[in-house]
Coordinates of C-alpha atoms and ligand atoms in Angstrom, one line a residue:
X1 CA -116.7 6.1 -68.2
X2 CA -116.5 2.7 -66.4
X3 CA -112.9 1.8 -65.7
X4 CA -111.5 -1.3 -64.2
X5 CA -109.8 0.0 -61.1
X6 CA -106.6 -1.8 -60.0
X7 CA -105.2 0.1 -57.1
X8 CA -103.8 3.4 -55.8
X9 CA -100.4 5.1 -56.0
X10 CA -98.6 4.9 -52.7
X11 CA -95.1 6.1 -53.6
X12 CA -92.5 6.2 -56.3
X13 CA -90.1 8.5 -58.1
X14 CA -90.1 10.2 -61.5
X15 CA -87.1 8.2 -62.7
X16 CA -87.9 4.8 -61.4
X17 CA -91.7 4.9 -61.7
X18 CA -94.6 4.6 -59.3
X19 CA -95.5 2.1 -56.7
X20 CA -99.1 1.1 -56.7
X21 CA -100.8 -0.9 -54.0
X22 CA -103.2 -3.2 -55.8
X23 CA -106.8 -3.5 -54.5
X24 CA -107.5 -6.6 -52.4
X25 CA -109.9 -8.1 -55.0
X26 CA -107.3 -7.9 -57.8
X27 CA -106.0 -11.2 -59.0
X28 CA -102.2 -10.6 -59.5
X29 CA -102.1 -13.6 -61.9
X30 CA -104.5 -11.8 -64.2
X31 CA -102.1 -8.9 -64.6
X32 CA -99.2 -9.1 -67.0
X33 CA -95.9 -7.3 -67.2
X34 CA -96.2 -5.0 -70.2
X35 CA -99.9 -4.3 -69.7
X36 CA -100.9 -0.7 -70.2
X37 CA -102.8 1.2 -67.6
X38 CA -103.8 4.7 -66.7
X39 CA -103.1 6.7 -63.5
X40 CA -105.7 9.4 -63.0
X41 CA -103.9 12.3 -61.3
X42 CA -105.4 15.7 -60.3
X43 CA -104.9 17.4 -63.6
X44 CA -103.6 14.8 -65.9
X45 CA -104.1 11.2 -67.0
X46 CA -100.9 9.2 -67.2
X47 CA -100.7 6.5 -69.8
X48 CA -98.4 4.0 -68.1
X49 CA -96.8 0.5 -68.3
X50 CA -96.8 -2.2 -65.7
X51 CA -93.1 -3.0 -65.3
X52 CA -93.0 -5.3 -62.2
X53 CA -95.3 -7.0 -59.8
X54 CA -94.4 -7.8 -56.1
X55 CA -95.9 -9.5 -53.2
X56 CA -95.7 -8.0 -49.7
X57 CA -97.0 -8.7 -46.2
X58 CA -97.8 -6.3 -43.4
X59 CA -96.9 -8.8 -40.7
X60 CA -93.3 -10.2 -41.1
X61 CA -94.2 -12.9 -38.7
X62 CA -96.7 -14.3 -41.1
X63 CA -94.0 -14.7 -43.7
X64 CA -91.6 -16.3 -41.2
X65 CA -94.1 -19.1 -40.6
X66 CA -96.5 -19.1 -43.5
X67 CA -99.8 -20.8 -42.8
X68 CA -100.2 -24.3 -44.4
X69 CA -103.2 -25.6 -46.4
X70 CA -104.9 -22.2 -46.6
X71 CA -108.5 -22.5 -47.8
X72 CA -109.5 -20.1 -50.6
X73 CA -111.7 -18.3 -48.1
X74 CA -108.8 -17.7 -45.6
X75 CA -106.5 -16.6 -48.4
X76 CA -109.0 -14.0 -49.5
X77 CA -109.4 -12.9 -45.9
X78 CA -105.7 -12.4 -45.5
X79 CA -105.4 -10.5 -48.9
X80 CA -105.7 -6.8 -48.2
X81 CA -105.3 -7.2 -44.4
X82 CA -102.0 -9.1 -43.9
X83 CA -100.9 -9.6 -47.5
X84 CA -101.0 -7.4 -50.5
X85 CA -99.5 -7.0 -54.0
X86 CA -97.7 -4.0 -55.5
X87 CA -97.3 -3.0 -59.1
X88 CA -94.4 -0.9 -60.3
X89 CA -95.8 1.3 -62.9
X90 CA -93.9 3.5 -65.4
X91 CA -95.7 6.6 -66.7
X92 CA -95.0 7.0 -70.4
X93 CA -97.2 9.9 -71.6
X94 CA -99.4 12.4 -70.0
X95 CA -102.7 13.8 -71.4
X96 CA -105.8 15.6 -70.2
X97 CA -108.1 13.7 -67.9
X98 CA -110.7 11.7 -69.6
X99 CA -113.8 13.7 -70.3
X100 CA -112.1 17.0 -69.6
X101 CA -113.6 19.6 -71.8
X102 CA -111.4 22.4 -70.4
X103 CA -107.8 21.7 -71.1
X104 CA -105.8 22.9 -68.1
X105 CA -102.4 22.9 -69.8
X106 CA -102.2 24.5 -73.3
X107 CA -99.3 22.3 -74.2
X108 CA -101.7 19.3 -74.0
X109 CA -104.0 20.7 -76.8
X110 CA -102.0 18.8 -79.4
X111 CA -102.4 15.5 -77.7
X112 CA -100.3 13.4 -75.3
X113 CA -96.9 14.6 -74.3
X114 CA -93.8 12.9 -72.7
X115 CA -94.2 12.8 -68.9
X116 CA -92.7 15.7 -67.0
X117 CA -94.1 15.1 -63.6
X118 CA -95.7 12.4 -61.4
X119 CA -99.2 12.2 -59.9
X120 CA -99.9 12.6 -56.1
X121 CA -100.4 10.0 -53.5
X122 CA -103.5 7.9 -53.8
X123 CA -104.1 8.7 -57.5
X124 CA -106.1 5.8 -58.9
X125 CA -104.7 3.2 -61.3
X126 CA -107.0 1.6 -63.8
X127 CA -106.6 -0.7 -66.8
X128 CA -106.2 1.2 -70.1
X129 CA -109.2 1.0 -72.3
X130 CA -109.7 1.4 -76.0
X131 CA -110.5 5.1 -75.4
X132 CA -107.1 5.6 -73.8
X133 CA -105.4 3.9 -76.8
X134 CA -107.4 6.0 -79.2
X135 CA -106.2 9.2 -77.4
X136 CA -102.6 8.1 -77.6
X137 CA -102.4 6.4 -81.0
X138 CA -105.4 7.7 -82.8
X139 CA -108.6 5.9 -83.8
X140 CA -108.9 3.8 -86.9
X141 CA -112.2 5.3 -88.2
X142 CA -111.3 5.2 -91.9
X143 CA -109.2 8.4 -91.8
X144 CA -105.4 8.7 -91.5
X145 CA -105.0 6.5 -88.5
X146 CA -104.6 2.9 -89.5
X147 CA -104.5 0.0 -87.1
X148 CA -101.3 -2.0 -87.5
X149 CA -101.6 -4.4 -84.6
X150 CA -102.3 -4.8 -80.9
X151 CA -100.1 -4.5 -77.8
X152 CA -98.4 -7.8 -77.0
X153 CA -100.1 -8.2 -73.6
X154 CA -103.5 -6.8 -74.7
X155 CA -105.2 -8.6 -77.6
X156 CA -108.2 -6.9 -79.1
X157 CA -106.9 -3.3 -78.6
X158 CA -105.8 -1.4 -81.7
X159 CA -102.6 0.5 -82.0
X160 CA -102.6 2.9 -85.0
X161 CA -100.0 4.6 -87.1
X162 CA -100.6 8.0 -88.5
X163 CA -100.4 7.5 -92.3
X164 CA -100.1 11.2 -92.9
X165 CA -96.9 11.1 -90.9
X166 CA -95.7 7.9 -92.4
X167 CA -95.7 9.4 -95.9
X168 CA -93.9 12.6 -94.6
X169 CA -90.6 10.8 -94.2
X170 CA -88.8 7.7 -95.4
X171 CA -89.5 4.6 -93.3
X172 CA -88.0 1.3 -92.7
X173 CA -89.3 -2.3 -92.2
X174 CA -86.6 -4.5 -90.8
X175 CA -86.4 -8.0 -89.3
X176 CA -84.6 -11.3 -89.9
X177 CA -85.9 -13.6 -92.6
X178 CA -89.3 -15.0 -92.0
X179 CA -90.3 -12.4 -89.3
X180 CA -93.1 -11.0 -91.5
X181 CA -91.6 -8.0 -93.3
X182 CA -93.3 -8.6 -96.6
X183 CA -96.7 -9.2 -94.8
X184 CA -96.3 -6.1 -92.8
X185 CA -95.3 -4.1 -95.9
X186 CA -98.4 -5.4 -97.6
X187 CA -100.5 -4.3 -94.6
X188 CA -98.9 -0.8 -94.6
X189 CA -99.3 -0.4 -98.4
X190 CA -102.9 -1.5 -98.2
X191 CA -103.5 1.2 -95.6
X192 CA -101.8 3.9 -97.7
X193 CA -103.9 2.8 -100.7
X194 CA -107.2 2.4 -98.9
X195 CA -106.9 5.8 -97.1
X196 CA -105.5 7.6 -100.1
X197 CA -102.5 8.8 -98.1
X198 CA -100.0 8.7 -101.0
X199 CA -99.4 7.0 -104.3
X200 CA -97.0 4.0 -104.3
X201 CA -94.3 2.8 -106.6
X202 CA -93.4 -0.7 -105.5
X203 CA -90.3 -2.5 -106.8
X204 CA -91.5 -6.0 -106.2
X205 CA -88.3 -8.0 -106.5
X206 CA -89.7 -11.3 -105.4
X207 CA -93.1 -11.0 -107.1
X208 CA -95.1 -11.0 -103.8
X209 CA -97.1 -7.7 -103.8
X210 CA -99.4 -7.7 -106.9
X211 CA -101.0 -11.1 -107.0
X212 CA -101.8 -13.8 -104.5
X213 CA -99.0 -15.6 -102.8
X214 CA -98.9 -18.7 -100.6
X215 CA -98.1 -18.0 -97.0
X216 CA -95.7 -20.3 -95.1
X217 CA -98.8 -21.7 -93.4
X218 CA -100.0 -22.9 -96.8
X219 CA -102.9 -20.5 -97.3
X220 CA -103.2 -18.1 -100.3
X221 CA -103.3 -14.5 -99.5
X222 CA -104.4 -11.7 -101.8
X223 CA -102.1 -9.4 -103.6
X224 CA -102.7 -5.6 -103.8
X225 CA -104.0 -5.8 -107.4
X226 CA -106.6 -8.3 -106.3
X227 CA -107.5 -6.1 -103.3
X228 CA -107.6 -2.8 -105.0
X229 CA -108.4 -3.6 -108.7
X230 CA -107.9 -0.7 -111.1
X231 CA -106.3 1.5 -108.4
X232 CA -103.2 -0.7 -109.0
X233 CA -101.3 -0.8 -112.2
X234 CA -98.8 -3.7 -112.7
X235 CA -95.8 -3.3 -114.9
X236 CA -93.6 -6.2 -115.8
X237 CA -90.1 -6.8 -117.3
X238 CA -90.7 -10.3 -118.4
X239 CA -93.0 -10.5 -121.5
X240 CA -93.5 -14.2 -120.8
X241 CA -95.5 -13.6 -117.6
X242 CA -99.2 -12.9 -118.0
X243 CA -100.1 -10.8 -114.9
X244 CA -98.8 -7.3 -115.7
X245 CA -101.0 -4.7 -117.4
X246 CA -98.0 -3.4 -119.4
X247 CA -94.3 -4.2 -120.0
X248 CA -91.2 -2.1 -119.8
X249 CA -88.1 -2.3 -121.9
X250 CA -85.1 -0.1 -121.3
X251 CA -82.6 1.2 -123.7
X252 CA -78.8 1.3 -123.6
X253 CA -79.3 5.0 -124.1
X254 CA -81.0 5.2 -120.7
X255 CA -78.1 3.6 -118.8
X256 CA -75.9 6.2 -117.1
X257 CA -72.4 5.7 -115.6
X258 CA -74.0 5.8 -112.1
X259 CA -76.1 2.8 -113.0
X260 CA -73.1 0.8 -113.9
X261 CA -71.2 1.8 -110.7
X262 CA -74.2 0.6 -108.7
X263 CA -73.6 -2.8 -110.3
X264 CA -69.9 -2.9 -109.3
X265 CA -70.4 -6.1 -107.3
X266 CA -72.8 -7.8 -109.7
X267 CA -70.5 -7.2 -112.7
X268 CA -67.3 -7.6 -110.7
X269 CA -65.9 -4.2 -111.8
X270 CA -62.5 -3.0 -111.0
X271 CA -61.7 0.2 -109.0
X272 CA -60.6 2.0 -112.2
X273 CA -64.1 1.7 -113.7
X274 CA -65.3 5.0 -112.5
X275 CA -62.5 6.9 -114.3
X276 CA -63.1 4.9 -117.5
X277 CA -66.8 5.6 -117.4
X278 CA -66.2 9.3 -117.1
X279 CA -63.8 9.2 -120.1
X280 CA -66.4 7.2 -122.1
X281 CA -69.4 9.3 -121.4
X282 CA -67.5 12.5 -122.0
X283 CA -66.2 11.4 -125.3
X284 CA -69.3 9.5 -126.6
X285 CA -72.2 11.5 -125.2
X286 CA -75.7 10.1 -124.6
X287 CA -75.2 7.1 -126.7
X288 CA -71.9 6.2 -124.9
X289 CA -72.8 2.7 -123.9
X290 CA -74.3 1.6 -127.2
X291 CA -71.2 3.0 -129.1
X292 CA -68.8 1.5 -126.6
X293 CA -70.3 -2.0 -126.8
X294 CA -70.3 -1.8 -130.6
X295 CA -66.6 -0.9 -130.8
X296 CA -64.4 -3.3 -132.7
X297 CA -60.9 -4.0 -131.3
X298 CA -59.3 -1.6 -133.8
X299 CA -61.7 1.2 -133.0
X300 CA -61.2 0.7 -129.3
X301 CA -57.4 0.9 -129.7
X302 CA -57.7 4.2 -131.6
X303 CA -60.1 5.5 -129.0
X304 CA -57.6 4.6 -126.2
X305 CA -54.7 6.3 -128.0
X306 CA -56.8 9.5 -128.6
X307 CA -58.2 9.7 -125.1
X308 CA -55.2 8.4 -123.2
X309 CA -57.2 5.5 -121.8
X310 CA -55.8 2.1 -120.8
X311 CA -56.7 -0.5 -123.5
X312 CA -56.6 -3.5 -121.3
X313 CA -59.0 -2.1 -118.7
X314 CA -61.4 -0.8 -121.4
X315 CA -61.4 -4.3 -123.0
X316 CA -62.2 -5.9 -119.7
X317 CA -65.0 -3.4 -119.1
X318 CA -66.4 -4.0 -122.5
X319 CA -66.5 -7.8 -121.8
X320 CA -68.2 -7.3 -118.5
X321 CA -70.8 -4.8 -119.8
X322 CA -71.9 -7.2 -122.4
X323 CA -73.8 -8.9 -119.5
X324 CA -76.2 -5.9 -119.7
X325 CA -77.5 -7.2 -123.0
X326 CA -80.7 -8.8 -121.6
X327 CA -83.9 -9.5 -123.4
X328 CA -85.5 -6.4 -121.9
X329 CA -82.6 -4.1 -122.9
X330 CA -82.8 -2.7 -126.4
X331 CA -80.4 -0.4 -128.3
X332 CA -82.4 2.8 -127.9
X333 CA -85.7 3.4 -126.2
X334 CA -87.7 6.5 -125.4
X335 CA -89.0 7.2 -121.9
X336 CA -92.6 6.8 -123.0
X337 CA -93.4 3.8 -120.7
X338 CA -91.9 5.3 -117.6
X339 CA -93.6 8.6 -118.4
X340 CA -96.9 6.7 -118.7
X341 CA -96.2 5.2 -115.3
X342 CA -95.8 8.7 -114.0
X343 CA -99.1 9.7 -115.5
X344 CA -100.8 6.8 -113.6
X345 CA -99.2 8.0 -110.4
X346 CA -100.4 11.5 -111.0
X347 CA -103.9 10.2 -111.5
X348 CA -103.7 8.6 -108.0
X349 CA -103.0 5.0 -109.2
X350 CA -100.4 2.8 -107.6
X351 CA -97.7 1.1 -109.6
X352 CA -96.2 -2.3 -108.9
X353 CA -93.2 -3.3 -110.9
X354 CA -92.6 -7.0 -111.3
X355 CA -89.4 -8.6 -112.5
X356 CA -90.6 -12.1 -113.4
X357 CA -87.7 -14.3 -114.3
X358 CA -85.4 -11.3 -114.3
X359 CA -85.1 -11.1 -110.6
X360 CA -81.4 -11.2 -110.2
X361 CA -80.0 -8.3 -108.2
X362 CA -78.5 -7.0 -111.5
X363 CA -81.8 -6.6 -113.2
X364 CA -83.6 -5.4 -110.1
X365 CA -81.0 -2.7 -109.3
X366 CA -80.5 -1.5 -112.9
X367 CA -84.2 -1.1 -113.7
X368 CA -85.2 0.3 -110.3
X369 CA -82.5 2.9 -110.5
X370 CA -83.4 4.0 -114.1
X371 CA -87.1 4.1 -113.4
X372 CA -86.7 5.9 -110.1
X373 CA -84.3 8.5 -111.5
X374 CA -86.7 9.5 -114.2
X375 CA -89.7 9.6 -111.9
X376 CA -88.0 11.6 -109.2
X377 CA -86.7 14.0 -111.8
X378 CA -90.2 14.5 -113.1
X379 CA -91.5 14.9 -109.6
X380 CA -88.9 17.6 -108.9
X381 CA -90.2 19.5 -112.0
X382 CA -93.8 19.1 -110.8
X383 CA -92.9 20.3 -107.3
X384 CA -91.0 23.3 -108.7
X385 CA -94.0 24.1 -111.0
X386 CA -96.4 24.0 -108.1
X387 CA -94.1 26.2 -106.0
X388 CA -94.0 28.7 -108.8
X389 CA -97.8 28.6 -109.5
X390 CA -99.0 28.3 -105.9
X391 CA -102.0 26.5 -107.5
X392 CA -103.2 23.7 -105.3
X393 CA -104.3 21.7 -108.4
X394 CA -100.6 21.5 -109.3
X395 CA -99.6 20.1 -106.0
X396 CA -98.1 16.6 -106.5
X397 CA -99.4 13.7 -104.5
X398 CA -96.8 12.3 -102.0
X399 CA -95.1 9.3 -103.6
X400 CA -93.8 6.4 -101.6
X401 CA -91.3 4.1 -103.3
X402 CA -90.9 0.7 -101.8
X403 CA -87.7 -1.2 -102.2
X404 CA -86.9 -4.7 -100.9
X405 CA -83.2 -5.6 -100.1
X406 CA -82.6 -1.9 -99.7
X407 CA -79.0 -2.3 -98.6
X408 CA -78.1 -3.0 -102.2
X409 CA -78.9 0.6 -103.1
X410 CA -78.2 2.2 -99.8
X411 CA -74.9 0.7 -98.6
X412 CA -72.3 3.3 -97.6
X413 CA -70.5 3.1 -100.9
X414 CA -73.6 3.4 -103.0
X415 CA -75.8 5.7 -101.0
X416 CA -74.0 8.7 -102.2
X417 CA -74.4 7.9 -105.8
X418 CA -77.8 6.2 -106.3
X419 CA -81.0 8.1 -106.7
X420 CA -82.3 6.2 -103.6
X421 CA -79.6 7.7 -101.5
X422 CA -80.5 11.1 -102.7
X423 CA -84.2 10.6 -102.0
X424 CA -83.4 9.3 -98.5
X425 CA -81.2 12.3 -97.7
X426 CA -83.4 15.0 -99.1
X427 CA -86.3 14.0 -96.9
X428 CA -89.6 14.8 -98.6
X429 CA -88.4 18.0 -100.3
X430 CA -89.7 16.7 -103.6
X431 CA -92.7 14.8 -102.2
X432 CA -90.9 11.5 -102.7
X433 CA -90.0 9.1 -99.8
X434 CA -88.8 5.6 -99.5
X435 CA -90.2 2.5 -97.7
X436 CA -87.1 0.5 -97.1
X437 CA -87.6 -3.2 -96.5
X438 CA -84.5 -5.1 -95.4
X439 CA -83.3 -8.0 -93.4
X440 CA -79.8 -6.6 -93.0
X441 CA -80.1 -3.0 -91.8
X442 CA -76.4 -3.0 -90.8
X443 CA -75.7 -2.9 -94.6
X444 CA -77.3 0.5 -94.9
X445 CA -75.4 3.7 -94.7
X446 CA -75.8 5.2 -91.2
X447 CA -76.5 8.6 -92.6
X448 CA -79.5 7.2 -94.4
X449 CA -80.6 5.2 -91.3
X450 CA -80.6 8.4 -89.3
X451 CA -83.0 10.0 -91.7
X452 CA -85.6 7.3 -91.3
X453 CA -88.8 8.7 -89.8
X454 CA -90.6 5.5 -88.5
X455 CA -88.9 2.2 -88.0
X456 CA -90.8 -1.1 -87.7
X457 CA -88.7 -4.1 -86.9
X458 CA -89.3 -7.7 -86.2
X459 CA -86.8 -9.8 -84.4
X460 CA -83.2 -9.3 -85.4
X461 CA -80.7 -11.9 -84.5
X462 CA -77.5 -10.2 -85.5
X463 CA -76.1 -7.7 -83.0
X464 CA -74.9 -5.3 -85.7
X465 CA -78.4 -5.2 -87.3
X466 CA -79.9 -4.4 -83.9
X467 CA -77.4 -1.5 -83.5
X468 CA -78.2 -0.3 -87.0
X469 CA -81.9 -0.1 -86.4
X470 CA -81.2 2.0 -83.3
X471 CA -79.0 4.5 -85.3
X472 CA -79.9 8.1 -84.2
X473 CA -82.6 7.0 -81.8
X474 CA -83.1 8.4 -78.3
X475 CA -84.1 6.1 -75.4
X476 CA -82.1 3.3 -77.0
X477 CA -81.9 1.0 -74.0
X478 CA -85.7 0.6 -73.7
X479 CA -86.1 0.1 -77.4
X480 CA -83.2 -2.4 -77.6
X481 CA -84.8 -4.4 -74.7
X482 CA -88.1 -4.4 -76.5
X483 CA -86.6 -5.5 -79.8
X484 CA -84.6 -8.3 -78.1
X485 CA -87.6 -9.8 -76.4
X486 CA -89.7 -10.1 -79.6
X487 CA -90.9 -13.5 -80.7
X488 CA -89.6 -14.6 -84.1
X489 CA -92.9 -14.2 -85.9
X490 CA -95.7 -11.6 -86.0
X491 CA -94.3 -9.5 -83.3
X492 CA -92.8 -6.1 -84.1
X493 CA -91.5 -3.0 -82.4
X494 CA -92.5 0.3 -84.0
X495 CA -91.0 3.6 -83.1
X496 CA -90.5 7.1 -84.6
X497 CA -92.3 9.8 -86.3
X498 CA -95.7 8.1 -86.9
X499 CA -96.4 6.8 -83.3
X500 CA -96.4 8.7 -80.1
X501 CA -94.2 6.2 -78.2
X502 CA -92.3 3.0 -79.0
X503 CA -94.5 0.0 -78.9
X504 CA -94.2 -3.7 -79.1
X505 CA -97.1 -5.1 -81.2
X506 CA -98.6 -8.2 -82.5
X507 CA -99.0 -7.6 -86.2
X508 CA -102.5 -7.3 -87.5
X509 CA -103.5 -10.5 -89.4
X510 CA -103.5 -10.2 -93.2
X511 CA -106.6 -12.2 -93.8
X512 CA -110.2 -12.1 -95.0
X513 CA -111.3 -9.8 -92.2
X514 CA -108.5 -7.4 -93.2
X515 CA -109.5 -7.5 -96.9
X516 CA -113.0 -6.6 -95.8
X517 CA -111.8 -3.7 -93.7
X518 CA -109.6 -2.1 -96.4
X519 CA -111.6 -2.7 -99.5
X520 CA -115.2 -2.0 -99.8
X521 CA -115.1 -3.0 -103.5
X522 CA -112.5 -5.7 -103.6
X523 CA -112.4 -7.4 -107.1
X524 CA -112.0 -11.1 -107.1
X525 CA -109.4 -11.8 -109.8
X526 CA -111.3 -14.3 -111.8
X527 CA -114.9 -13.0 -111.9
X528 CA -114.5 -9.4 -113.1
X529 CA -112.1 -10.2 -115.9
X530 CA -112.9 -9.5 -119.6
X531 CA -111.6 -11.4 -122.6
X532 CA -108.4 -9.3 -122.9
X533 CA -107.3 -10.2 -119.4
X534 CA -108.1 -6.8 -118.0
X535 CA -110.8 -6.2 -115.5
X536 CA -113.9 -4.2 -116.4
X537 CA -112.8 -1.8 -113.7
X538 CA -109.5 -1.2 -115.5
X539 CA -111.2 -0.5 -118.8
X540 CA -113.7 1.9 -117.3
X541 CA -111.0 3.7 -115.5
X542 CA -108.7 3.8 -118.5
X543 CA -111.5 5.4 -120.5
X544 CA -112.7 7.9 -117.9
X545 CA -109.6 8.3 -115.6
Ligands
ATP601 N1 -99.6 -10.2 -90.6 C1 -99.6 -11.5 -90.9 N2 -100.7 -12.2 -91.2 C2 -100.7 -13.5 -91.6 N3 -99.5 -14.2 -91.7 C3 -98.4 -13.6 -91.4 C4 -98.3 -12.2 -91.0 N4 -97.0 -11.9 -90.8 C5 -96.3 -13.0 -91.0 N5 -97.1 -14.1 -91.4 C6 -96.6 -15.4 -91.7 O1 -95.2 -15.4 -91.6 C7 -94.6 -15.9 -92.8 C8 -93.4 -15.1 -93.2 O2 -93.7 -13.8 -93.4 P1 -93.0 -12.9 -94.6 O3 -92.9 -13.6 -95.8 O4 -93.6 -11.6 -94.5 O5 -91.5 -12.8 -93.9 P2 -90.3 -11.9 -94.4 O6 -89.7 -11.3 -93.2 O7 -90.7 -11.1 -95.6 O8 -89.2 -13.1 -94.9 P3 -88.1 -12.9 -96.0 O9 -87.0 -12.1 -95.3 O10 -87.7 -14.3 -96.2 O11 -88.6 -12.2 -97.2 C9 -95.7 -15.7 -93.9 O12 -95.6 -16.6 -94.9 C10 -97.0 -15.9 -93.1 O13 -97.3 -17.3 -93.0
MG602 MG1 -90.0 -10.9 -97.6

């Protein structure tokens, strides 16, 4: 393969990196710090990073009295004889030499490894090519490797994430407001859908994943429903909005004490609430909330006398819980709609949950918790069924649950009680993982953060957030420096389970070219719609599955 040679190794150490004398014809100005290159050693190819560039002279006299008004010709003549440039190069990964059919080191059979040695003198340095990037990050050929962006100093080269590994663990998308988290999440979800890596349940708090939204630049970008048609099923809470395929109502009978505790801040509950909730649910059973809210003052007083509860605090609790009486909350509801949602997921569809005008944290947290608890419970049953039957047909599809503003569910007080905390901690035991999207990672329980497989972060301005993103990560200094030097938009740092090494990337554009790449049969929202507001695609799929 034709490589663009840059120079040869003349020295260096394992810890500090290699010194490479650049070839005379190489224009130092065309090289950039952060460019990836490859050193061809005797047995290995070293995927490396240019860390520094230096200028040197063989004759110190020349530097003491530098020639004036050098012509380009003279400057070129001096270059390579009296003057030369040096690059400091840090090997990151080692892999078999390009084109090697015989793998010398069996440890290399599974792909690139962290560097353990250095090449000899005069090993050649060359620019990294798309082949080297494909060897390190995988190649986006429609399989499980999905291009997420390009290295900052090298536009046009793809860096892929391994979607199989993404769905194996919970993941986090972080970054200050406006850094591109929602766009990036949409890219990642599109990849998971297009490549069939998992099924998704997306709690779309701000209504930005299903249908088109306007970017800050003023252009309209497609939502996942528009991109993937009947593969995506939209549920809504607000019957006044038209988009959703179905609506969900919840019942007071579905609300458990843990749901109420999750809303402590939103409902301004006192610290004694937990004890009172235990008394209420023990005494009143499944219908505890409905019965409690319906209690007249006299009945409440009798209840307190019988159960030894404090009247004043139960009265206060009753007043606060009245706020749960929202248009989408009925007295008693079966789990039919949530179970239907589950059936769609089992058929490989993706579910987006929209809140419409009920997008206050209270609505979002209450509903997301109830829906997720039910779905995770059913998933657990399915997984246990599959483990008992050993029948591959019973094996559930991995499920990824996306939550924005994740710290609301996963802060240190809540993470132990909410279903989201449980999912984050139990890894993928029941085939369910989280995609946590948050601008304030410091609000998330460190135990949850340390379980996150792959972290993708845009710029973070708050020092505590930076620290939080690095929780439980090795090689912190290099990653911290990478994070700190990101631009405020479209630049991310990705590290963890789904990539071989931490990388700074320019995020892939979410635009027409991307739509083409992920959807071979994208359905324009207006054209394929029938009278009932459902696309033809939906109807066919509903009939035939
Ligand atoms: N990959 C991308 N392709 C195209 N435009 C992008 C991309 N990433 C970011 N943008 C631009 O940056 C703007 C902000 O991105 P986005 O809405 O994803 O930020 P955010 O981090 O989710 O912000 P917030 O915290 O306020 O929700 C977008 O409106 C869009 O104009
Ligand atoms: Mg956002």
